[in-house]
XYZ file of C-alpha atoms in Angstrom:
603
model
C 69.016 -21.491 78.547
C 72.735 -21.543 77.712
C 75.107 -23.920 79.439
C 77.596 -22.526 81.921
C 80.773 -23.928 80.391
C 82.926 -22.679 83.247
C 80.920 -24.736 85.719
C 80.803 -27.695 83.329
C 84.574 -27.567 82.891
C 85.181 -27.336 86.647
C 82.912 -30.313 87.360
C 84.487 -32.339 84.566
C 88.027 -31.630 85.795
C 87.046 -32.495 89.366
C 85.659 -35.834 88.198
C 88.810 -36.549 86.195
C 91.011 -35.665 89.153
C 89.082 -38.096 91.344
C 89.440 -40.811 88.716
C 93.093 -40.321 87.778
C 94.703 -38.984 90.962
C 92.622 -39.389 94.120
C 91.796 -43.017 93.302
C 95.495 -43.877 93.750
C 95.193 -42.919 97.441
C 92.070 -44.965 98.202
C 92.301 -47.391 101.108
C 92.141 -51.155 100.547
C 88.878 -51.249 102.471
C 87.317 -48.812 99.955
C 89.326 -49.376 96.757
C 86.787 -47.711 94.459
C 85.661 -44.795 96.628
C 87.091 -42.053 94.406
C 86.053 -43.794 91.197
C 82.483 -44.082 92.391
C 82.521 -40.387 93.316
C 83.885 -39.523 89.871
C 81.171 -41.592 88.215
C 78.478 -39.663 90.104
C 79.876 -36.390 88.795
C 80.041 -37.720 85.237
C 76.446 -38.947 85.540
C 75.323 -35.526 86.780
C 77.029 -33.893 83.793
C 75.324 -36.401 81.527
C 71.945 -35.495 83.025
C 72.590 -31.770 82.549
C 73.626 -32.281 78.942
C 70.595 -34.452 78.224
C 68.245 -31.705 79.376
C 69.942 -29.150 77.141
C 69.971 -31.518 74.184
C 66.230 -32.008 74.546
C 65.696 -28.246 74.560
C 67.771 -27.562 71.438
C 66.341 -26.947 67.990
C 67.850 -28.560 64.899
C 70.865 -26.263 64.907
C 73.867 -27.679 63.010
C 76.773 -26.985 65.355
C 75.654 -26.724 68.981
C 73.858 -30.097 69.166
C 76.959 -31.709 67.638
C 79.094 -30.219 70.387
C 76.694 -31.576 73.027
C 76.704 -34.929 71.277
C 80.489 -35.137 71.353
C 80.515 -34.095 75.025
C 77.973 -36.823 75.768
C 80.208 -39.372 74.010
C 83.170 -38.340 76.189
C 81.034 -38.820 79.328
C 79.934 -42.283 78.157
C 83.606 -43.135 77.642
C 84.627 -42.136 81.176
C 81.644 -43.842 82.788
C 82.509 -46.983 80.808
C 86.151 -46.835 81.924
C 85.096 -46.580 85.570
C 82.708 -49.522 85.210
C 85.465 -51.666 83.720
C 87.887 -50.587 86.457
C 85.326 -51.519 89.141
C 84.798 -54.926 87.503
C 81.319 -54.090 86.137
C 82.435 -55.355 82.749
C 79.055 -55.728 81.026
C 77.928 -52.249 82.090
C 81.289 -50.822 81.061
C 81.037 -52.426 77.641
C 77.543 -50.949 77.253
C 78.723 -47.395 77.970
C 81.776 -47.730 75.703
C 79.525 -49.049 72.955
C 77.190 -46.055 73.422
C 80.153 -43.723 73.044
C 81.019 -45.226 69.658
C 77.367 -45.178 68.626
C 77.061 -41.467 69.442
C 80.084 -40.464 67.354
C 79.441 -42.914 64.500
C 80.523 -41.339 61.180
C 82.255 -38.524 63.121
C 85.230 -40.551 64.346
C 87.614 -38.802 61.981
C 86.588 -35.301 63.063
C 89.040 -33.333 65.165
C 86.450 -33.254 67.990
C 86.094 -37.045 68.145
C 89.324 -38.731 67.022
C 90.916 -38.913 70.486
C 87.651 -40.066 72.089
C 87.240 -42.732 69.387
C 90.792 -44.079 69.801
C 90.587 -44.098 73.600
C 87.274 -45.978 73.478
C 88.515 -48.560 70.989
C 91.656 -49.047 73.093
C 89.516 -49.656 76.176
C 87.356 -52.191 74.366
C 90.483 -53.900 73.041
C 91.971 -54.050 76.516
C 88.720 -55.331 77.994
C 88.431 -58.205 75.517
C 92.079 -59.044 76.021
C 91.421 -59.403 79.748
C 88.445 -61.589 78.932
C 90.816 -63.932 77.118
C 89.612 -63.183 73.575
C 92.648 -61.743 71.741
C 90.947 -61.971 68.336
C 88.087 -59.723 69.435
C 90.600 -57.416 71.094
C 92.603 -57.234 67.879
C 89.532 -56.103 65.906
C 89.036 -53.032 68.094
C 92.717 -52.133 68.214
C 93.211 -52.446 64.476
C 90.141 -50.248 63.983
C 91.790 -47.654 66.233
C 94.993 -47.856 64.202
C 93.004 -47.507 60.985
C 91.222 -44.356 62.236
C 94.557 -42.871 63.345
C 96.169 -43.579 59.964
C 93.297 -42.009 58.048
C 93.226 -38.962 60.296
C 96.959 -38.248 60.129
C 97.312 -39.151 56.438
C 94.532 -36.764 55.461
C 96.194 -33.874 57.276
C 93.953 -33.882 60.341
C 94.300 -30.665 62.322
C 94.856 -30.375 66.045
C 92.383 -32.678 67.815
C 90.188 -31.982 70.836
C 90.800 -33.736 74.132
C 87.762 -34.584 76.251
C 88.580 -31.622 78.501
C 88.583 -29.301 75.479
C 85.037 -30.356 74.634
C 83.871 -28.995 77.989
C 85.579 -25.634 77.544
C 84.657 -22.568 75.500
C 88.213 -21.176 75.626
C 89.997 -23.257 72.999
C 92.442 -21.833 70.466
C 94.374 -23.285 67.550
C 97.655 -23.298 69.467
C 96.145 -25.448 72.212
C 94.612 -27.851 69.670
C 97.889 -28.130 67.777
C 99.626 -29.136 71.006
C 97.080 -31.956 71.323
C 98.706 -33.791 68.426
C 101.144 -35.083 71.040
C 98.171 -36.482 72.992
C 96.961 -38.233 69.855
C 100.405 -39.801 69.363
C 100.447 -40.954 72.986
C 97.063 -42.664 72.565
C 98.331 -44.464 69.465
C 101.457 -45.559 71.327
C 99.136 -47.321 73.785
C 97.322 -48.921 70.836
C 100.589 -50.350 69.528
C 101.533 -51.577 73.009
C 98.207 -53.409 73.332
C 98.543 -54.851 69.826
C 101.970 -56.221 70.756
C 100.373 -58.046 73.704
C 97.484 -59.326 71.591
C 99.712 -60.683 68.827
C 101.899 -62.299 71.456
C 98.817 -64.033 72.886
C 97.926 -65.158 69.354
C 101.503 -66.491 68.984
C 102.104 -64.255 65.949
C 105.573 -63.394 67.193
C 106.690 -61.442 64.133
C 103.810 -58.983 64.414
C 104.196 -58.834 68.185
C 107.865 -57.890 67.755
C 107.015 -55.252 65.150
C 104.507 -53.575 67.473
C 106.919 -53.837 70.433
C 109.530 -52.037 68.359
C 107.005 -49.461 67.198
C 105.985 -48.795 70.811
C 109.602 -48.235 71.830
C 110.253 -46.039 68.798
C 107.201 -43.869 69.487
C 108.251 -43.497 73.128
C 111.684 -42.321 72.021
C 110.228 -39.796 69.618
C 107.843 -38.401 72.218
C 110.539 -38.396 74.916
C 107.914 -39.795 77.273
C 109.455 -42.940 78.736
C 111.231 -44.353 81.748
C 114.865 -44.997 80.668
C 115.176 -48.054 82.909
C 112.032 -49.665 81.524
C 112.794 -48.629 77.951
C 116.304 -50.079 77.983
C 115.267 -53.424 79.453
C 112.330 -53.662 77.022
C 114.647 -53.000 74.058
C 117.063 -55.651 75.337
C 114.220 -58.110 75.846
C 112.993 -57.511 72.291
C 116.486 -58.412 71.064
C 115.794 -61.970 72.212
C 113.091 -62.319 69.544
C 115.586 -61.340 66.846
C 118.207 -63.670 68.333
C 115.785 -66.598 68.250
C 115.244 -65.926 64.544
C 118.962 -65.476 63.747
C 118.388 -61.789 62.932
C 121.597 -60.667 64.561
C 121.770 -57.191 62.973
C 118.473 -56.199 64.590
C 119.310 -57.970 67.846
C 122.623 -56.133 68.118
C 120.980 -52.807 67.271
C 118.360 -53.174 70.007
C 120.981 -54.201 72.572
C 123.237 -51.297 71.621
C 120.302 -48.890 71.964
C 119.442 -50.385 75.356
C 122.998 -49.725 76.546
C 123.028 -46.211 75.039
C 119.816 -45.131 76.792
C 120.844 -46.703 80.087
C 124.301 -45.089 80.017
C 122.778 -41.679 79.336
C 120.415 -42.108 82.247
C 123.206 -43.353 84.513
C 125.417 -40.348 83.746
C 122.670 -37.910 84.676
C 121.500 -39.944 87.646
C 124.910 -40.268 89.291
C 125.618 -36.563 88.703
C 122.799 -35.682 91.122
C 124.901 -36.913 94.085
C 121.730 -37.763 95.986
C 122.042 -40.097 98.972
C 118.383 -40.457 99.999
C 116.397 -43.677 100.204
C 114.792 -43.110 96.805
C 118.240 -42.619 95.302
C 119.480 -45.916 96.742
C 116.417 -47.778 95.483
C 116.802 -46.327 92.013
C 120.544 -47.014 92.044
C 119.912 -50.668 92.914
C 117.409 -50.897 90.049
C 119.984 -49.355 87.723
C 122.585 -51.969 88.677
C 120.089 -54.772 88.101
C 119.064 -53.436 84.681
C 122.738 -53.190 83.665
C 123.264 -56.790 84.705
C 120.125 -57.964 82.889
C 121.150 -56.221 79.678
C 124.629 -57.754 80.060
C 123.009 -61.187 80.230
C 121.115 -60.422 77.023
C 124.464 -59.638 75.354
C 125.788 -62.991 76.614
C 122.781 -64.753 75.054
C 123.478 -62.848 71.842
C 127.073 -64.113 71.739
C 125.967 -67.653 72.561
C 123.380 -67.656 69.763
C 125.763 -66.101 67.211
C 128.521 -68.618 67.953
C 126.078 -71.529 67.901
C 124.522 -70.393 64.623
C 128.013 -69.923 63.165
C 129.053 -73.375 64.336
C 126.065 -74.918 62.580
C 126.898 -73.080 59.359
C 130.521 -74.237 59.509
C 129.415 -77.829 60.077
C 127.018 -77.680 57.121
C 129.718 -76.265 54.860
C 132.212 -78.829 56.130
C 129.739 -81.643 55.405
C 129.341 -80.318 51.877
C 133.110 -80.435 51.468
C 133.170 -84.016 52.762
C 130.605 -84.944 50.148
C 132.741 -83.311 47.453
C 135.965 -84.898 48.623
C 135.772 -87.896 50.926
C 139.548 -87.987 51.195
C 139.734 -84.576 52.877
C 140.034 -85.574 56.528
C 141.156 -82.240 57.945
C 137.826 -80.396 58.012
C 139.076 -77.808 60.516
C 142.355 -76.759 58.937
C 143.067 -73.052 58.679
C 142.989 -73.056 54.880
C 139.676 -74.844 54.994
C 138.272 -72.220 57.322
C 139.445 -69.469 55.004
C 137.595 -71.142 52.152
C 134.524 -71.599 54.310
C 134.665 -67.928 55.267
C 134.444 -66.861 51.636
C 131.537 -69.182 51.006
C 129.906 -68.265 54.324
C 129.816 -64.582 53.414
C 127.860 -65.474 50.305
C 125.337 -67.531 52.286
C 124.651 -64.562 54.554
C 123.591 -62.237 51.749
C 119.887 -61.492 51.770
C 119.320 -62.844 55.286
C 117.620 -59.680 56.524
C 114.042 -59.059 55.466
C 112.821 -55.581 54.586
C 110.661 -55.616 57.729
C 113.702 -56.247 59.904
C 115.766 -53.527 58.257
C 113.074 -50.995 59.161
C 113.208 -51.882 62.852
C 115.784 -49.247 63.763
C 115.952 -46.398 66.254
C 117.449 -43.868 63.864
C 117.448 -41.086 66.453
C 120.112 -42.913 68.501
C 123.740 -42.943 67.353
C 124.942 -46.380 68.422
C 127.439 -47.273 65.674
C 130.361 -47.356 68.126
C 128.527 -49.824 70.360
C 127.454 -51.987 67.418
C 131.003 -52.115 66.036
C 132.235 -53.830 69.198
C 130.819 -57.195 68.125
C 129.982 -58.861 64.821
C 126.459 -59.482 63.588
C 127.614 -61.854 60.839
C 128.418 -65.529 61.154
C 131.990 -66.144 62.294
C 133.974 -68.749 60.393
C 137.452 -68.803 61.924
C 138.859 -68.733 65.438
C 140.031 -65.113 65.418
C 136.489 -63.960 64.616
C 134.929 -66.265 67.186
C 137.407 -65.030 69.786
C 136.298 -61.410 69.285
C 132.682 -62.412 69.940
C 133.781 -64.417 72.989
C 135.870 -61.572 74.449
C 132.990 -59.132 74.069
C 130.692 -61.567 75.882
C 133.339 -62.127 78.549
C 133.262 -58.404 79.326
C 129.491 -58.619 79.767
C 129.920 -61.598 82.096
C 132.027 -59.309 84.274
C 129.297 -56.647 84.248
C 126.603 -59.166 85.159
C 128.712 -60.587 88.006
C 128.844 -57.169 89.672
C 125.158 -57.523 90.530
C 124.474 -61.262 90.365
C 126.771 -62.600 93.070
C 126.755 -66.049 94.609
C 125.904 -64.629 98.043
C 122.973 -62.436 97.002
C 121.589 -64.057 93.839
C 122.793 -67.646 93.872
C 120.507 -69.115 91.175
C 121.246 -66.306 88.731
C 124.976 -66.507 89.460
C 125.008 -70.265 88.823
C 123.209 -69.814 85.500
C 125.633 -67.046 84.583
C 128.581 -69.377 85.162
C 126.887 -72.093 83.133
C 126.431 -69.610 80.281
C 130.091 -68.618 80.608
C 131.090 -72.275 80.379
C 128.998 -72.682 77.233
C 130.776 -69.714 75.635
C 134.119 -71.473 76.195
C 132.649 -74.655 74.709
C 131.535 -72.841 71.569
C 134.838 -70.997 71.243
C 136.715 -74.310 71.486
C 134.882 -75.560 68.392
C 136.580 -72.897 66.264
C 140.046 -73.584 67.717
C 141.941 -75.876 65.301
C 144.651 -76.722 67.867
C 143.650 -79.636 70.115
C 145.939 -78.583 72.987
C 144.324 -75.160 73.130
C 140.885 -76.756 72.890
C 141.704 -78.797 75.976
C 142.792 -75.689 77.878
C 139.419 -74.080 77.186
C 137.565 -77.130 78.459
C 139.769 -77.179 81.567
C 138.754 -73.571 82.148
C 135.136 -74.741 82.045
C 135.948 -77.355 84.672
C 137.520 -74.738 86.937
C 134.470 -72.500 86.587
C 131.879 -75.162 87.284
C 133.743 -77.033 90.025
C 134.348 -73.706 91.745
C 130.603 -73.072 91.822
C 129.665 -76.642 92.739
C 131.820 -76.773 95.855
C 130.040 -73.668 97.195
C 126.521 -75.094 96.838
C 124.409 -76.921 99.375
C 122.616 -79.718 97.454
C 119.736 -79.513 99.906
C 118.807 -76.066 98.592
C 120.171 -76.209 95.042
C 119.599 -79.826 94.067
C 118.595 -79.167 90.452
C 121.560 -76.869 89.863
C 123.948 -79.373 91.461
C 122.609 -82.053 89.148
C 123.118 -79.818 86.106
C 126.667 -78.979 87.109
C 127.629 -82.598 87.833
C 126.234 -83.774 84.505
C 128.005 -81.022 82.568
C 131.279 -81.722 84.356
C 130.914 -85.404 83.479
C 130.461 -84.440 79.825
C 133.494 -82.130 79.863
C 135.833 -84.751 81.359
C 134.510 -87.297 78.856
C 135.091 -84.877 75.974
C 138.643 -84.214 77.184
C 139.255 -87.954 77.329
C 138.063 -88.401 73.727
C 140.173 -85.447 72.578
C 143.326 -86.710 74.322
C 142.788 -90.247 73.004
C 142.311 -88.890 69.491
C 145.492 -86.814 69.754
C 147.494 -89.837 70.835
C 146.002 -91.972 68.086
C 146.770 -89.381 65.427
C 150.357 -88.997 66.645
C 150.926 -92.768 66.174
C 153.167 -92.769 69.244
C 153.076 -95.631 71.719
C 151.281 -94.831 74.953
C 153.620 -93.707 77.702
C 152.963 -94.287 81.372
C 152.161 -90.597 81.771
C 149.650 -90.701 78.889
C 147.915 -93.732 80.389
C 147.688 -91.994 83.762
C 146.163 -88.927 82.080
C 143.570 -90.991 80.196
C 142.623 -92.963 83.301
C 142.416 -89.782 85.387
C 140.007 -88.169 82.927
C 137.910 -91.343 82.682
C 137.643 -91.686 86.465
C 136.840 -88.009 86.958
C 134.045 -88.268 84.414
C 132.761 -91.459 86.053
C 132.831 -89.728 89.443
C 130.722 -86.818 88.201
C 128.135 -89.073 86.557
C 128.055 -91.351 89.597
C 127.391 -88.504 92.008
C 124.782 -87.192 89.564
C 122.983 -90.555 89.647
C 123.223 -90.732 93.441
C 120.984 -87.659 93.705
C 118.111 -89.745 92.301
C 118.329 -92.609 94.804
C 115.235 -93.172 96.920
C 115.190 -93.326 100.735
C 116.288 -96.973 100.655
C 119.307 -96.130 98.513
C 117.844 -97.716 95.381
C 117.239 -96.226 91.951
C 113.472 -95.977 91.204
C 112.098 -98.312 88.528
C 110.603 -95.350 86.661
C 112.099 -91.859 86.311
C 110.218 -88.584 85.745
C 110.152 -87.688 82.048
C 112.359 -84.592 82.455
C 115.084 -86.665 84.189
C 114.796 -89.873 82.181
C 117.195 -89.110 79.324
C 119.933 -87.451 81.478
C 119.903 -90.461 83.827
C 120.130 -92.964 80.990
C 122.808 -90.901 79.249
C 124.864 -90.997 82.452
C 124.744 -94.785 82.350
C 125.671 -94.671 78.659
C 128.689 -92.447 79.307
C 129.806 -94.615 82.206
C 129.481 -97.729 80.079
C 131.861 -96.181 77.551
C 134.219 -94.757 80.178
C 134.805 -97.985 82.098
C 135.777 -99.717 78.849
C 138.392 -97.014 78.137
C 140.334 -97.326 81.398
C 143.715 -98.871 80.643
C 145.283 -101.325 83.103
C 147.811 -104.134 82.830
C 146.204 -106.332 85.456
C 143.684 -108.633 83.661
C 141.585 -108.935 86.832
C 141.168 -105.150 87.097
C 140.461 -104.913 83.390
C 137.786 -107.584 83.790
C 136.228 -105.653 86.679
C 136.051 -102.493 84.584
C 134.506 -104.371 81.651
C 131.883 -105.844 83.982
C 131.051 -102.329 85.154
C 130.749 -101.253 81.525
C 128.453 -104.182 80.789
C 126.355 -103.386 83.874
C 125.614 -99.829 82.720
C 124.758 -100.846 79.151
C 122.478 -103.590 80.438
C 120.656 -101.132 82.713
C 119.788 -98.987 79.722
C 118.585 -101.948 77.658
C 116.508 -103.277 80.554
C 114.954 -99.885 81.340
C 114.066 -99.226 77.692
C 112.456 -102.660 77.387
C 110.175 -101.728 80.272
C 109.529 -98.111 79.170
C 108.628 -97.417 75.544
C 109.040 -93.637 75.916
C 112.677 -94.129 76.940
C 113.302 -96.455 73.996
C 112.091 -93.694 71.703
C 114.185 -90.906 73.262
C 117.310 -93.128 73.442
C 116.963 -94.787 70.038
C 120.514 -94.171 68.761
C 122.199 -94.909 72.088
C 120.027 -97.980 72.627
C 121.285 -99.582 69.418
C 124.879 -99.091 70.632
C 124.012 -100.517 74.065
C 122.495 -103.664 72.586
C 125.583 -104.148 70.423
C 127.910 -103.639 73.410
C 125.948 -106.109 75.530
C 126.714 -108.689 72.848
C 130.370 -107.752 72.325
C 131.564 -107.243 75.913
C 131.243 -110.940 76.943
C 133.491 -111.836 73.997
C 136.055 -109.242 75.091
C 135.874 -110.496 78.682
C 136.511 -114.041 77.491
C 139.688 -112.841 75.758
C 140.839 -111.076 78.925
C 140.175 -114.224 80.968
C 142.201 -116.291 78.515
C 145.235 -114.063 79.091
C 144.926 -114.052 82.896
């Protein structure tokens, strides 16, 4: 008796609809109702096929068709079992599917079924916490796909096609897109697996491949795609692969801008429109923050290169004291260009979205190390524009933590830019801008709710004031001009402002009795001890004519150095993390009494 393929096809489609559509509407009290119903239909089809298989003679083609249909049913039953947390049973059915089509995986009737099944097994083992086992299945899927497409595989059958007797070449040819979609999922899963295995290079390659395949198929959500491309840029940034990082960020902006233009042209004012519009604004801000991280990393990497080259020059010529002169920078630039050659690996150069024209966006900011101030300034200005974009969404009122971090990042950009500025006066202006930014944020915060952020801001402000003090003192020393009353006031002001910030930072760690604990948490230990170290230095730099006041300041300096020495004697971990500073503290504890004796002798 011949099978009624019309009825088979109708039953199969009904089961698939229950599994893929109706199951989304199931109530929480019966989360698997539709999936169980679908499984019953698949099992009934399996029973019908089994009867017909048993009745067939050793014909070459028809039994094969039934066999491939049976494999598809085993696949769907296995998927449902996995979805309903019957993992062992699901694995058994998926294994049966592969067993049935063994040696036929590369046929047009089985390739999609084989890849789907291997993907499911890979996903299942990933969820079980065994990424190595997962990788085996996924790489096997990729291998089958490569062989099939390389050998000119014709249009493949979907599972639905196997249950129909009305298939033509045009329909099968259209299924090549289905095959590509399945392989896109394989690459997505491989990216997750390699990430779990901490093979970040391979994870990044498969992330890029997933995004590239989505672009080519035109099957993607622009909001998700753009943020995923921007997120992937962070991998390249962390590996100093700025060409690829910039490319991915530019593509993220390009796709998002295209979506935004079409989205806003709809002039919709419904609730869904508002929700989507809010998501759009957030994605823009998040991509802007990725650009800010890009600028930060590029400037920091450039700074390190300049310092290395400057150290090499110092080794060549110990008498060259002006390591940041303009002519020096020009020389470093020429040498720096040579050091950048060959930085990009062949793998990285292939990670491009060639279908997107983003040259104009890429040309807005460098991807090469900057060596002189004018170059660094261009990177800074580009990042400053992105700070403005991010601030449109991340406001202090609505997203306080994100806004605070954004301002901290902005401050760091100024700090890095100042490194490339050869003029000390202009350096100081940049650091003063940092102070304005951070103090403006700090005064708006309630320490009760944002204690950690307040601590970070106070500590950074203490560092900035201290750095300004050192810069001003150095300028005065280099000018060989006697200190004026105004200069002394400026130095003392900076010292006291720095002391104030570090003092209020330390006050946040006092216990309920107003005392500092004898042991600090590991994450706070070094910042607390560094605050004492800074204050020890700062008190000794305050300039006064009154010997009694000078003695008081020196005693304060001694007190802070002694606290560090005492704490490190009692805590070995602190002695290790503060090794360099501790040596200075011990030396100062010895020298300060001698200095105080001299002050006393002049009183």
